[in-house]
Short mmCIF file of C-alpha atoms in Angstrom, two decimals:
data_model
loop_
_atom_site.label_atom_id
_atom_site.label_comp_id
_atom_site.label_asym_id
_atom_site.label_seq_id
_atom_site.Cartn_x
_atom_site.Cartn_y
_atom_site.Cartn_z
CA UNK S 31 22.30 -8.63 -40.89
CA UNK S 32 23.87 -8.31 -37.46
CA UNK S 33 22.37 -6.27 -34.71
CA UNK S 34 24.22 -3.78 -32.58
CA UNK S 35 25.02 -6.26 -29.83
CA UNK S 36 28.72 -6.42 -30.61
CA UNK S 37 29.30 -2.69 -30.93
CA UNK S 38 30.62 -0.55 -28.12
CA UNK S 39 28.09 1.96 -26.93
CA UNK S 40 25.15 0.01 -28.37
CA UNK S 41 21.83 0.49 -26.67
CA UNK S 42 20.80 -2.29 -24.36
CA UNK S 43 17.35 -2.98 -22.99
CA UNK S 44 17.32 -3.31 -19.21
CA UNK S 45 13.94 -4.37 -17.84
CA UNK S 46 12.45 -2.44 -14.96
CA UNK S 47 12.10 -4.01 -11.53
CA UNK S 48 8.36 -4.44 -12.09
CA UNK S 49 8.98 -6.33 -15.33
CA UNK S 50 11.56 -8.61 -13.71
CA UNK S 51 9.30 -9.63 -10.84
CA UNK S 52 6.16 -9.98 -12.96
CA UNK S 53 7.46 -13.36 -14.13
CA UNK S 54 6.96 -14.87 -10.64
CA UNK S 55 4.26 -17.40 -11.44
CA UNK S 56 1.96 -19.15 -9.03
CA UNK S 57 4.17 -22.23 -9.14
CA UNK S 58 7.11 -20.12 -8.00
CA UNK S 59 5.04 -18.74 -5.13
CA UNK S 60 3.98 -22.25 -4.16
CA UNK S 61 7.55 -23.52 -4.22
CA UNK S 62 8.68 -20.60 -2.07
CA UNK S 63 6.16 -21.75 0.53
CA UNK S 64 6.69 -25.52 0.32
CA UNK S 65 10.42 -25.90 -0.41
CA UNK S 66 11.96 -24.58 2.87
CA UNK S 67 9.92 -26.93 5.08
CA UNK S 68 10.47 -29.79 2.66
CA UNK S 69 14.21 -29.24 2.75
CA UNK S 70 14.28 -29.18 6.56
CA UNK S 71 12.42 -32.48 6.86
CA UNK S 72 14.19 -34.15 3.94
CA UNK S 73 17.60 -33.35 5.44
CA UNK S 74 16.42 -35.00 8.67
CA UNK S 75 15.69 -38.20 6.76
CA UNK S 76 11.99 -38.01 5.90
CA UNK S 77 10.82 -39.53 2.60
CA UNK S 78 10.26 -37.04 -0.20
CA UNK S 79 6.46 -37.37 -0.14
CA UNK S 80 6.30 -36.56 3.56
CA UNK S 81 8.83 -33.79 3.12
CA UNK S 82 6.62 -31.94 0.64
CA UNK S 83 3.68 -32.12 3.07
CA UNK S 84 5.76 -30.79 5.98
CA UNK S 85 4.67 -27.19 5.42
CA UNK S 86 1.29 -28.22 6.87
CA UNK S 87 2.81 -29.22 10.22
CA UNK S 88 3.18 -25.85 12.03
CA UNK S 89 -0.54 -25.05 11.94
CA UNK S 90 -1.42 -28.72 12.36
CA UNK S 91 0.67 -29.15 15.50
CA UNK S 92 -0.77 -25.94 16.93
CA UNK S 93 -4.31 -27.21 16.37
CA UNK S 94 -3.44 -30.60 17.89
CA UNK S 95 -1.95 -29.06 21.02
CA UNK S 96 -4.30 -26.14 21.66
CA UNK S 97 -7.64 -27.21 20.20
CA UNK S 98 -7.29 -30.97 20.78
CA UNK S 99 -7.93 -32.00 17.16
CA UNK S 100 -6.85 -35.39 15.87
CA UNK S 101 -3.96 -35.33 13.40
CA UNK S 102 -6.05 -35.84 10.22
CA UNK S 103 -8.50 -33.05 11.09
CA UNK S 104 -5.66 -30.71 12.06
CA UNK S 105 -3.79 -31.41 8.81
CA UNK S 106 -6.99 -30.85 6.79
CA UNK S 107 -7.71 -27.54 8.48
CA UNK S 108 -4.09 -26.50 7.99
CA UNK S 109 -4.30 -27.35 4.29
CA UNK S 110 -7.53 -25.39 3.88
CA UNK S 111 -6.19 -22.34 5.73
CA UNK S 112 -2.97 -22.32 3.73
CA UNK S 113 -4.84 -22.84 0.45
CA UNK S 114 -7.10 -19.86 1.15
CA UNK S 115 -4.13 -17.65 2.10
CA UNK S 116 -2.24 -18.82 -1.00
CA UNK S 117 -5.20 -17.95 -3.24
CA UNK S 118 -5.42 -14.54 -1.63
CA UNK S 119 -1.70 -14.03 -2.21
CA UNK S 120 -1.73 -15.26 -5.81
CA UNK S 121 -4.77 -13.29 -6.94
CA UNK S 122 -4.43 -10.10 -4.90
CA UNK S 123 -4.03 -7.25 -7.38
CA UNK S 124 -3.07 -4.67 -4.76
CA UNK S 125 0.26 -6.41 -4.17
CA UNK S 126 3.03 -6.02 -6.68
CA UNK S 127 4.74 -9.19 -7.94
CA UNK S 128 7.78 -8.35 -5.82
CA UNK S 129 5.60 -8.02 -2.70
CA UNK S 130 3.90 -11.34 -3.47
CA UNK S 131 7.24 -13.06 -3.81
CA UNK S 132 8.51 -11.46 -0.60
CA UNK S 133 5.43 -12.62 1.33
CA UNK S 134 5.73 -16.16 -0.07
CA UNK S 135 9.44 -16.42 0.81
CA UNK S 136 8.86 -15.02 4.29
CA UNK S 137 5.92 -17.37 4.83
CA UNK S 138 7.93 -20.40 3.71
CA UNK S 139 10.99 -19.53 5.77
CA UNK S 140 8.91 -18.76 8.87
CA UNK S 141 7.16 -22.11 8.64
CA UNK S 142 10.52 -23.86 8.12
CA UNK S 143 11.82 -22.17 11.27
CA UNK S 144 8.72 -23.16 13.25
CA UNK S 145 9.04 -26.71 11.92
CA UNK S 146 12.69 -26.84 12.97
CA UNK S 147 11.71 -25.65 16.47
CA UNK S 148 8.98 -28.33 16.63
CA UNK S 149 11.48 -31.01 15.60
CA UNK S 150 14.03 -29.73 18.12
CA UNK S 151 11.43 -29.79 20.91
CA UNK S 152 10.43 -33.33 19.93
CA UNK S 153 14.04 -34.54 20.08
CA UNK S 154 14.51 -32.96 23.51
CA UNK S 155 11.55 -34.92 24.84
CA UNK S 156 13.07 -38.26 23.86
#
């Protein structure tokens, strides 16, 4: 028995905006944060493993310059801060799935921009 998919004027289910964005899983949020910085560093020739850790650099470099941390301590603090913010983002029930995705994309793109500025400043100094 065929459904009504082939008929003209058949009813079609169109999901609401809330239903479409509710599929944004935690992995998607994480990739929205990590992927922009990874792409920036990978295109500049960094190995893939270092490229996926590049999203830690903006906070890490800030801590190294302003608070005089060594690089391992700064990277650890950056990882902890970003992990806590990610958990808040992923489990916050007051934000809609669309708002979560928007925050994650904005966060990832902002950190990619900051990373690109850091790399540009480093190449000017050479």
